Tab-separated table of C-alpha atoms and ligand atoms in Angstrom:
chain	number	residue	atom	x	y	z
A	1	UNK	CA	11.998	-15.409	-17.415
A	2	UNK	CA	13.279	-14.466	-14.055
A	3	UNK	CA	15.782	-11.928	-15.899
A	4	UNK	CA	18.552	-13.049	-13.548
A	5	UNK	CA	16.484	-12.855	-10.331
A	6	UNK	CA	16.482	-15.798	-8.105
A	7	UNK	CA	12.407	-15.671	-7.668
A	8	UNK	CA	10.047	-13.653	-9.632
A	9	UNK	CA	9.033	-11.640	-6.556
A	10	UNK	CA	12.815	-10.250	-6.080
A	11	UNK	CA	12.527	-9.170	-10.190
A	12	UNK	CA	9.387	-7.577	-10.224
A	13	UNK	CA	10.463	-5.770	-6.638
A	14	UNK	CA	13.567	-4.117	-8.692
A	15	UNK	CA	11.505	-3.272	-11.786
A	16	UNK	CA	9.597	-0.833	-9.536
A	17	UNK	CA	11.523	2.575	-10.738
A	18	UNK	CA	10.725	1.596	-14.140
A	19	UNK	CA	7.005	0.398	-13.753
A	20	UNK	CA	6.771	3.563	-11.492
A	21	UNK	CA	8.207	5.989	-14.342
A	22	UNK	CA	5.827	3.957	-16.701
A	23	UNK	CA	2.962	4.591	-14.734
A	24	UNK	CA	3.528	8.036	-14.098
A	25	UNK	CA	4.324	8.713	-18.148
A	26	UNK	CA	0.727	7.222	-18.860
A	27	UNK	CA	-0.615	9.682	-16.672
A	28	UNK	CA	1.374	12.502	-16.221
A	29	UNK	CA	1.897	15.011	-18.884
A	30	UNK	CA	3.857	18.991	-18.584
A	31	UNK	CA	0.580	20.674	-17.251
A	32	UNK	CA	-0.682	17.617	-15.193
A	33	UNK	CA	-2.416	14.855	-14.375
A	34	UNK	CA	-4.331	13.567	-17.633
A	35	UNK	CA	-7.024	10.512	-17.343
A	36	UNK	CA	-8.250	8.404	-20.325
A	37	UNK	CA	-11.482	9.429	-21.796
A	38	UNK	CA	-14.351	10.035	-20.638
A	39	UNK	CA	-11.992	10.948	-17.980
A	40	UNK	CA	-13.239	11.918	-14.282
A	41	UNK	CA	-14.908	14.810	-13.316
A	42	UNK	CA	-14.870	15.443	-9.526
A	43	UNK	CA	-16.870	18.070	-8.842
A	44	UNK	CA	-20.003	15.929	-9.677
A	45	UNK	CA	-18.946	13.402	-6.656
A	46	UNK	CA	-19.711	13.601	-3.435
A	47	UNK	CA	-18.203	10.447	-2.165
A	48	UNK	CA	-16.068	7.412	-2.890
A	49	UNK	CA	-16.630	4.072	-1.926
A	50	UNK	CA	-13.789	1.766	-2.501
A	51	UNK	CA	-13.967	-2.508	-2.533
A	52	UNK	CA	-11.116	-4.674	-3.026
A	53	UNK	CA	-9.185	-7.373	-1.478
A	54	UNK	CA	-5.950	-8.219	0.068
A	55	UNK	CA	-3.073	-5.700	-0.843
A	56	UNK	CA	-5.461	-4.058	-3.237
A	57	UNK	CA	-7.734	-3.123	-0.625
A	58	UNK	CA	-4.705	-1.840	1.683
A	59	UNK	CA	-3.916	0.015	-1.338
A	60	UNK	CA	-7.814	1.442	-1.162
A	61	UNK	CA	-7.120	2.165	2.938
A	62	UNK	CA	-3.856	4.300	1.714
A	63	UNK	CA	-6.063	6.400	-0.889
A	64	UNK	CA	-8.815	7.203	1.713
A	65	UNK	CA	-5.927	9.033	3.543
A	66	UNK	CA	-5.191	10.475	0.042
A	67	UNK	CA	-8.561	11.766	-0.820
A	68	UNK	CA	-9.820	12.658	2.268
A	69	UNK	CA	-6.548	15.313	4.130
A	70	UNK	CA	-5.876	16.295	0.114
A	71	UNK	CA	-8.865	16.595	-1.485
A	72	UNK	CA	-11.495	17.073	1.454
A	73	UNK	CA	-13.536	13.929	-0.206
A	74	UNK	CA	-15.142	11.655	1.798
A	75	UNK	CA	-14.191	7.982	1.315
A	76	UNK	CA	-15.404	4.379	2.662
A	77	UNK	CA	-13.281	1.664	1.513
A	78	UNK	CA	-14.239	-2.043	2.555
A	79	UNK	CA	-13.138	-5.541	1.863
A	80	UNK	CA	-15.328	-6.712	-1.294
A	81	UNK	CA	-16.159	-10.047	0.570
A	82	UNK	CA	-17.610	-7.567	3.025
A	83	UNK	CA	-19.103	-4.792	1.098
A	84	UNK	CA	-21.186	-7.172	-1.394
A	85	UNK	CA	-23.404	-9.197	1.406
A	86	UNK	CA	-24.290	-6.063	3.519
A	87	UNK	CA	-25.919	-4.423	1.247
A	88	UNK	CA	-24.556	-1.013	1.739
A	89	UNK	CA	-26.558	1.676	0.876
A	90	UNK	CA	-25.237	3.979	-2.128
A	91	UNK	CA	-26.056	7.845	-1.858
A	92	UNK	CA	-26.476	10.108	-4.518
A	93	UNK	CA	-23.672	11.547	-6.342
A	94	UNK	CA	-21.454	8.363	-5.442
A	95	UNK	CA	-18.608	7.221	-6.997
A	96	UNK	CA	-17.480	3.368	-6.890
A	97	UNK	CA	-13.793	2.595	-7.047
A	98	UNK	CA	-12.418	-1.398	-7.658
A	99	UNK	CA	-8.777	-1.681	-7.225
A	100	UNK	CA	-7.827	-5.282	-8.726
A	101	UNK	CA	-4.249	-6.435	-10.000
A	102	UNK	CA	-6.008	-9.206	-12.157
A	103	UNK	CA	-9.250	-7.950	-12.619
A	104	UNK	CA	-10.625	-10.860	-12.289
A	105	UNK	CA	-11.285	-11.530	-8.137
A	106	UNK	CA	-14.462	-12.655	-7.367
A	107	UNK	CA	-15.314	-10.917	-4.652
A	108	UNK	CA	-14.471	-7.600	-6.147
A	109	UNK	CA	-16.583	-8.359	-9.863
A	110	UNK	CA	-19.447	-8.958	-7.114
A	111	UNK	CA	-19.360	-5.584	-5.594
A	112	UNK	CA	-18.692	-3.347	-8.543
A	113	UNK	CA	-21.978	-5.480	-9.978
A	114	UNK	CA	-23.904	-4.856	-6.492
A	115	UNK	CA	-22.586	-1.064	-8.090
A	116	UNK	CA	-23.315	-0.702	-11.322
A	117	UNK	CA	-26.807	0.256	-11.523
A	118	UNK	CA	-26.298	1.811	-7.750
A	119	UNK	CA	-23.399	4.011	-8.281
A	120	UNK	CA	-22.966	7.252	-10.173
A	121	UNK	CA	-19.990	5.929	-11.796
A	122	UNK	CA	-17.993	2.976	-11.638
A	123	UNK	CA	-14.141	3.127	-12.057
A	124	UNK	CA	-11.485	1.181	-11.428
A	125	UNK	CA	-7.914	0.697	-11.239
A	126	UNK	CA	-6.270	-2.760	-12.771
A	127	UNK	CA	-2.953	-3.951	-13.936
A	128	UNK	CA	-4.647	-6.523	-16.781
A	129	UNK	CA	-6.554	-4.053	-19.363
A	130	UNK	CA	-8.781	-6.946	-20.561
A	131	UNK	CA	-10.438	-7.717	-17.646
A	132	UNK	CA	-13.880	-8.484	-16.184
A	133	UNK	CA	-13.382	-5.861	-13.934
A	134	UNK	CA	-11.804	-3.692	-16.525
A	135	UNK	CA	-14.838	-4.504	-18.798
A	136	UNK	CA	-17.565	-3.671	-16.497
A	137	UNK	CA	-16.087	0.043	-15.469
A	138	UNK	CA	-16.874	2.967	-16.980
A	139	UNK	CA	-13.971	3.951	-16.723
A	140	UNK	CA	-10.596	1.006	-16.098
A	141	UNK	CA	-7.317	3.273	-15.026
A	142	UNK	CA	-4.455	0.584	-16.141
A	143	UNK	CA	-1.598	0.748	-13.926
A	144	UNK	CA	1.030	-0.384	-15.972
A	145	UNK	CA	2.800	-2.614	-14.076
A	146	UNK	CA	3.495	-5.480	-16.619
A	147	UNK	CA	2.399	-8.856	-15.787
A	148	UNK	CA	2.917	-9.812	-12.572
A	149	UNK	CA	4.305	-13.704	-11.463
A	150	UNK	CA	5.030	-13.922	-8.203
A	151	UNK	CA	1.923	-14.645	-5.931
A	152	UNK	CA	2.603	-11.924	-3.159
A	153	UNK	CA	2.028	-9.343	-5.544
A	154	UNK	CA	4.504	-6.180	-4.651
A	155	UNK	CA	5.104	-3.695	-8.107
A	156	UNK	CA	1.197	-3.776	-8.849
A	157	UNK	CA	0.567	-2.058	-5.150
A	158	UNK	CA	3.423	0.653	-5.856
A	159	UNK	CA	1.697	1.054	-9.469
A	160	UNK	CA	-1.944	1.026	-7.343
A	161	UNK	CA	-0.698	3.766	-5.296
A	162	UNK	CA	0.760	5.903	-7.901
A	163	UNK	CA	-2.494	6.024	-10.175
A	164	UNK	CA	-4.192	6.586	-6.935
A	165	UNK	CA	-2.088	9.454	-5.786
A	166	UNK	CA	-2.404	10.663	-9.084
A	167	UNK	CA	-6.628	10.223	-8.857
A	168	UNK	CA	-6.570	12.081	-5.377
A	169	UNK	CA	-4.400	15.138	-7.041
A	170	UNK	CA	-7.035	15.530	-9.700
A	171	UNK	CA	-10.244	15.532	-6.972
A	172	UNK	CA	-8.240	17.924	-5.207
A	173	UNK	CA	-7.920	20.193	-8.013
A	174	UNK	CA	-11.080	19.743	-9.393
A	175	UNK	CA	-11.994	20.488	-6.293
A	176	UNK	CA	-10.370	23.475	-5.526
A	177	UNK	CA	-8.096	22.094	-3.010
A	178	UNK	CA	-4.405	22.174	-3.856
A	179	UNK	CA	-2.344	25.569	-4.235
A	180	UNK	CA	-0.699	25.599	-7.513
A	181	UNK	CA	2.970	25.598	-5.642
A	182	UNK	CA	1.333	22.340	-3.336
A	183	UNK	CA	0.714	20.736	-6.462
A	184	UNK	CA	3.796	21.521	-8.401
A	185	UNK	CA	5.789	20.456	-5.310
A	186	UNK	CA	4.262	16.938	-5.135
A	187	UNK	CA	4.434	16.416	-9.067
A	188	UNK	CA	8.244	17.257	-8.784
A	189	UNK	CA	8.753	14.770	-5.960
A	190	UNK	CA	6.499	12.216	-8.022
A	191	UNK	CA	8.312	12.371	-10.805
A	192	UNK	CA	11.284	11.941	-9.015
A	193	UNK	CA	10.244	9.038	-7.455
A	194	UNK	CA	11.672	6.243	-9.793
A	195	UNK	CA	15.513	7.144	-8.639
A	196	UNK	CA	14.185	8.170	-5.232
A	197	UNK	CA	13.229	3.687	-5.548
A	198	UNK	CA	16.423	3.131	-7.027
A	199	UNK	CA	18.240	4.529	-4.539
A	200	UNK	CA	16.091	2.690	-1.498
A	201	UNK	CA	16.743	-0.881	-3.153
A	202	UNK	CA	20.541	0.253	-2.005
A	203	UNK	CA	19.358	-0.983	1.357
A	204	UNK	CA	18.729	-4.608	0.218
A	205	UNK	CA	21.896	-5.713	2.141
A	206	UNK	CA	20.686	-3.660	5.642
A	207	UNK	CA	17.379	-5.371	5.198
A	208	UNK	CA	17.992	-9.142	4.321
A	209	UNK	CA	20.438	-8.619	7.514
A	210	UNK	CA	17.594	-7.579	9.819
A	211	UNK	CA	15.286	-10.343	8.270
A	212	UNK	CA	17.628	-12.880	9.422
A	213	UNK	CA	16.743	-12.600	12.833
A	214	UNK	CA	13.247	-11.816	12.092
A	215	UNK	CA	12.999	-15.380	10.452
A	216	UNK	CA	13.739	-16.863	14.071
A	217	UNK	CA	10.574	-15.015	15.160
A	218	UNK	CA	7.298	-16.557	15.714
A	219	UNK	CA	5.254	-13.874	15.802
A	220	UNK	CA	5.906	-10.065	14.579
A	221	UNK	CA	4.316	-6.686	15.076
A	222	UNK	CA	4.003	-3.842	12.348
A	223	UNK	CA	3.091	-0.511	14.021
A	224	UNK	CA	2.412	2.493	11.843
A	225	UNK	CA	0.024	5.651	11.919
A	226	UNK	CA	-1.928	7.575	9.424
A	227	UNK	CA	-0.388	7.030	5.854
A	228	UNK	CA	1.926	4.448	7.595
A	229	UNK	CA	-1.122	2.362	9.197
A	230	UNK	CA	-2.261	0.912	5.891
A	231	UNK	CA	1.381	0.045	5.040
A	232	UNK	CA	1.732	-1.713	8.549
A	233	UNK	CA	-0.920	-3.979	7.130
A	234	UNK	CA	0.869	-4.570	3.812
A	235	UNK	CA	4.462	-5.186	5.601
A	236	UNK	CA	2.269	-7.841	8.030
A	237	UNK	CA	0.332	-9.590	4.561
A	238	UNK	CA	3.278	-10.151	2.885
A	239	UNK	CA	5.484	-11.535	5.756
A	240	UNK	CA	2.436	-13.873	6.409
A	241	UNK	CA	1.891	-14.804	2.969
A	242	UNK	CA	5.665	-15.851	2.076
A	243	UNK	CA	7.442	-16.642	5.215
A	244	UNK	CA	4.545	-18.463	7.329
A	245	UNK	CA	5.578	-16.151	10.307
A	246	UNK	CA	2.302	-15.267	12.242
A	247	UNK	CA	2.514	-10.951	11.740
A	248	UNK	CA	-0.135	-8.409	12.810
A	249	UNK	CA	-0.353	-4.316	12.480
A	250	UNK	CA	-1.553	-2.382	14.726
A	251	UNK	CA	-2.202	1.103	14.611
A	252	UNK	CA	0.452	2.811	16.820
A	253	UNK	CA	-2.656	4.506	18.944
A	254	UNK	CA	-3.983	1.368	19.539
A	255	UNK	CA	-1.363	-0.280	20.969
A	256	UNK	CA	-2.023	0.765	24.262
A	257	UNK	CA	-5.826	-0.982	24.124
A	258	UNK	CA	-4.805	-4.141	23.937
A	259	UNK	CA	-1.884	-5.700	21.881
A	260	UNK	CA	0.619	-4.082	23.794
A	261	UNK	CA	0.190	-6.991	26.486
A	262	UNK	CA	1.829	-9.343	22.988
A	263	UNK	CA	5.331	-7.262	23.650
A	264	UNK	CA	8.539	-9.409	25.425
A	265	UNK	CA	11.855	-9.649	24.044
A	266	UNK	CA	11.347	-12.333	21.559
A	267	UNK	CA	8.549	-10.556	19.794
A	268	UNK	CA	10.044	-8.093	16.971
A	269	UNK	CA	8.156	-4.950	16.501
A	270	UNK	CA	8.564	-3.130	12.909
A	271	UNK	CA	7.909	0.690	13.418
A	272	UNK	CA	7.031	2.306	10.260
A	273	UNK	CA	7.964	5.902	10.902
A	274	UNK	CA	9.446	8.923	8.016
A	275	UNK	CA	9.646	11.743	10.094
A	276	UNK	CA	6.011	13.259	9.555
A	277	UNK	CA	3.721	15.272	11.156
A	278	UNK	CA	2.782	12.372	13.113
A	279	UNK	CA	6.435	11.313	13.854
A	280	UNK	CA	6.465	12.043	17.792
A	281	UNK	CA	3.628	10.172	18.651
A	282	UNK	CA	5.025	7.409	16.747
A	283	UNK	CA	7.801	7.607	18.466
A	284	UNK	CA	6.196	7.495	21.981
A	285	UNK	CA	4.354	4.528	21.374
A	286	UNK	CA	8.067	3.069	20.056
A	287	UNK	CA	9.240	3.846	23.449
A	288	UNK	CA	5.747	1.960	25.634
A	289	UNK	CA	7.626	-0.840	23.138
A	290	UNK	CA	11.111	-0.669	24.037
A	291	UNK	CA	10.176	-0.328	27.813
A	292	UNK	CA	8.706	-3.942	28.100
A	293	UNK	CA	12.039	-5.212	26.210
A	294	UNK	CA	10.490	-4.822	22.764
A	295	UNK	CA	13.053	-5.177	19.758
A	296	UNK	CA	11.972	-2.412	17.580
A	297	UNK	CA	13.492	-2.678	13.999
A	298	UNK	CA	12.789	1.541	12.764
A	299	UNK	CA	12.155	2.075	9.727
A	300	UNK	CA	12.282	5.524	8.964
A	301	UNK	CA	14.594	8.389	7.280
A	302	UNK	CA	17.952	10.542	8.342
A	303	UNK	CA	16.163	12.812	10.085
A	304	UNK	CA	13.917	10.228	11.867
A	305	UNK	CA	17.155	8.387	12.417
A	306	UNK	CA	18.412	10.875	13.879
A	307	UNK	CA	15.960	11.813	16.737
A	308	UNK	CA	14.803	8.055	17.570
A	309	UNK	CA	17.708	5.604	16.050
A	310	UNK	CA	19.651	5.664	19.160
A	311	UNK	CA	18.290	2.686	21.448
A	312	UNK	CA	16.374	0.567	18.695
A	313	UNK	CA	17.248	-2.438	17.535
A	314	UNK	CA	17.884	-1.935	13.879
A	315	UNK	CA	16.963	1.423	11.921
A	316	UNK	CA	16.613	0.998	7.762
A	317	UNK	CA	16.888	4.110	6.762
A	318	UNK	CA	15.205	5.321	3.655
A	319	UNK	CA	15.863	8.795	1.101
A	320	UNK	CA	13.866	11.793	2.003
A	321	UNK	CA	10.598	11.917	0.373
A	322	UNK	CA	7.436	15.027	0.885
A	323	UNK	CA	5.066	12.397	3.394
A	324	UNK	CA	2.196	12.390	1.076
A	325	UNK	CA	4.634	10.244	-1.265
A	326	UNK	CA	5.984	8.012	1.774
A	327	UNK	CA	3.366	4.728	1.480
A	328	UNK	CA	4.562	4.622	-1.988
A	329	UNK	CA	8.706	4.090	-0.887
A	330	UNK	CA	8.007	2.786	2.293
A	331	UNK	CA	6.200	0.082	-0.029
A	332	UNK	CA	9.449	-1.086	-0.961
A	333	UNK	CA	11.143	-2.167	2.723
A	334	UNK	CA	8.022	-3.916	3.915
A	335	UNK	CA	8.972	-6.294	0.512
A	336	UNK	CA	12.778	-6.409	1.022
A	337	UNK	CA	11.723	-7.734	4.971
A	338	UNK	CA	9.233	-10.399	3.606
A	339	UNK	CA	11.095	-11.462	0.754
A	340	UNK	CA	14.554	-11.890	2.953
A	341	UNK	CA	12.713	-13.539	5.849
A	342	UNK	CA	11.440	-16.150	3.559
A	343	UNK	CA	14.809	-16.339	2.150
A	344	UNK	CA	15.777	-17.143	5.501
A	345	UNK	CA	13.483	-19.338	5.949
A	346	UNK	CA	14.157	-21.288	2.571
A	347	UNK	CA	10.164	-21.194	1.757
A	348	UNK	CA	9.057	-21.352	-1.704
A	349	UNK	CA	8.388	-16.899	-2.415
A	350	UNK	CA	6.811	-17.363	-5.537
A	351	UNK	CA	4.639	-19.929	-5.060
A	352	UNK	CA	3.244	-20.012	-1.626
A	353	UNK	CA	1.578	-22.746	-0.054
A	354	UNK	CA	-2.026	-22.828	-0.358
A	355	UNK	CA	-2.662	-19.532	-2.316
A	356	UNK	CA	-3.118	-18.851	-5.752
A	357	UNK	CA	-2.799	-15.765	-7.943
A	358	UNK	CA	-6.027	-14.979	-9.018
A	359	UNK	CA	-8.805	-15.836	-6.983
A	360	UNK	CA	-11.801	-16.162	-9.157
A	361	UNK	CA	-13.996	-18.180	-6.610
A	362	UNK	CA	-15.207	-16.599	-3.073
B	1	F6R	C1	-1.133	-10.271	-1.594
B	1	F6R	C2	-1.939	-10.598	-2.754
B	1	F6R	C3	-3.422	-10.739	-2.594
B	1	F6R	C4	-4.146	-9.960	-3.706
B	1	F6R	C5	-5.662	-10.184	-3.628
B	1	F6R	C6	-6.415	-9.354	-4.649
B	1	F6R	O1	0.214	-10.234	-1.888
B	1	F6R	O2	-1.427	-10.721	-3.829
B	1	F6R	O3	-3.842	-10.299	-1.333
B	1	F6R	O4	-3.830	-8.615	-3.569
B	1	F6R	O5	-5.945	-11.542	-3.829
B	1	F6R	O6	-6.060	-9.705	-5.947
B	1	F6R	P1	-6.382	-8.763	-7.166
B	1	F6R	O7	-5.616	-7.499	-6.974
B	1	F6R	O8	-5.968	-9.516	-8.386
B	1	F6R	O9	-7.868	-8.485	-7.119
């Protein structure tokens, strides 16, 4: 039941505040985050080593930004196809982290088994309780995002993130690293962060308007850096995936190595950019863009708007959020631009061409 919804994928994209707020009740209580027994203990852990695949592992590239500037713990986070044939070496006092919607992708069972007798402790974070996955952790984190139809899979990553955000909080505690007044700031601003969605999927109209000229594109660039470089990736998966446009990311550093020779006029370039700590370098690189006739579409907030939405194409402008919470809301306009560009396009969203849901064979 598409509940009204043209596509599955534009349904499950508005149920976000609520699978959000659901998430965040399972896990957040008045005096903070609370895990499911045996629950997590991270002052026994040295290290994290994440596997998964597709959006789930760009969901595993966002929480080594997490864990690493907010709870000083070191992180490695591969693609599963990767991790289980090189036969990575586990040190002590190692924890192993799957991040699987279905809980059921091959690649990712094979590395948490490469794991299990390997690993301190193996966790993971799933949407469907029941499976393998889920069954072979010591510990499954459910993300309660309800089931998910549509192939290009969009409120399991927000629900990803949150329990991951909400992982990262607790090492940093645990860990000694987050003032109380740090840590009541972000739970404030995570808790607000259902109507902080609702009011972003205002922008639907902005963005299906900018994705009608990206659908005439044949190839489009995502630029983003730290907590927006992983997102980059996401906004160029899901364009790929749905609307057959070729789309790469780039980190906005690396531009200048190589893929900045891509840039004319007809290539669009989407610049993932709230105004962080890492804004004005963004911004710099948006410029090297704009200078060899590069149509930047900005993506970014008022104050971002404000200092860089002069000369660009197109700016979307989203609500004010603290940056650690920005991959999570930012999720929701890489979407909107996929989901509009195929719209454009008049390609089938919910059922792709050549890609399946669950992929239970490598
Ligand atoms: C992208 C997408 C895929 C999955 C990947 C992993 O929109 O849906 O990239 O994220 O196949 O699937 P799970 O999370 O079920 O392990």
């Amino acid at each position: 039941d598409k509940g009204g919804y043209k596509h599955f994928m534009a349904k499950e994209i508005a149920e976000q505040p609520s699978v959000i707020s659901a998430c965040l009740s399972a896990y957040l209580t008045e005096s903070g985050v609370a895990l499911p027994d045996p629950g997590i203990d991270f002052t026994t852990i040295d290290r994290l080593t994440i596997s998964a695949c597709g959006t789930a592992y760009l969901a595993g590239l966002t929480a080594k930004y997490w864990f690493e500037q907010v709870a000083g713990l070191p992180v490695d986070v591969d693609i599963a196809s990767e991790f289980r044939y090189r036969e990575p070496p586990i040190p002590p006092k190692t924890a192993a982290l799957f991040i699987s919607q279905s809980g059921e992708t091959a690649d990712t069972l094979a590395a948490l088994r490469y794991c299990r007798d390997k690993a301190s402790v193996v966790w993971s974070v799933v949407n469907v309780p029941e499976s393998s996955i889920a069954r072979e952790s010591d510990l499954a984190l459910p993300i309660h995002a309800g089931i998910e139809i549509g192939v290009a899979s969009t409120k399991a990553f927000t629900c990803q993130l949150t329990v991951l955000l909400l992982l990262a909080l607790k090492a940093a505690e645990d860990r000694g690293r987050l003032t109380p007044e740090r840590r009541d700031d972000i739970l404030t601003a995570l808790r607000a962060l259902p109507g902080t969605f609702n009011a972003a999927l205002g922008r639907d109209e902005v963005i299906a308007q900018a994705a009608r000229r990206l659908s005439e594109a044949r190839d489009i660039l995502f630029l983003g850096r730290g907590l927006m470089y992983p997102l980059a990736h996401e906004g160029a998966l899901k364009l790929k995936e749905i609307s057959y446009i070729h789309a790469e990311a780039y980190a906005s550093g690396e531009l200048k190595h190589g893929p900045i020779a891509l840039i004319d006029k007809n290539v669009p370039v989407v610049v993932l950019a709230p105004k962080d700590s890492l804004f004005e370098k963004t911004v710099s690189n948006m410029q090297e863009v704009m200078a060899r006739g590069g149509q930047v579409l900005l993506v970014t907030d008022s104050a971002g708007a404000a200092i860089a939405g002069n000369d660009v194409w197109k700016v979307i402008q989203m609500p004010e959020v603290p940056e650690i919470l920005t991959p999570i809301l930012y999720a929701l306009p890489a979407q909107l631009l996929a989901y509009h560009t195929a719209i454009a396009k008049g390609t089938d969203v919910d059922q792709p061409r050549n890609l399946a849901k669950s992929v239970t064979v490598e």
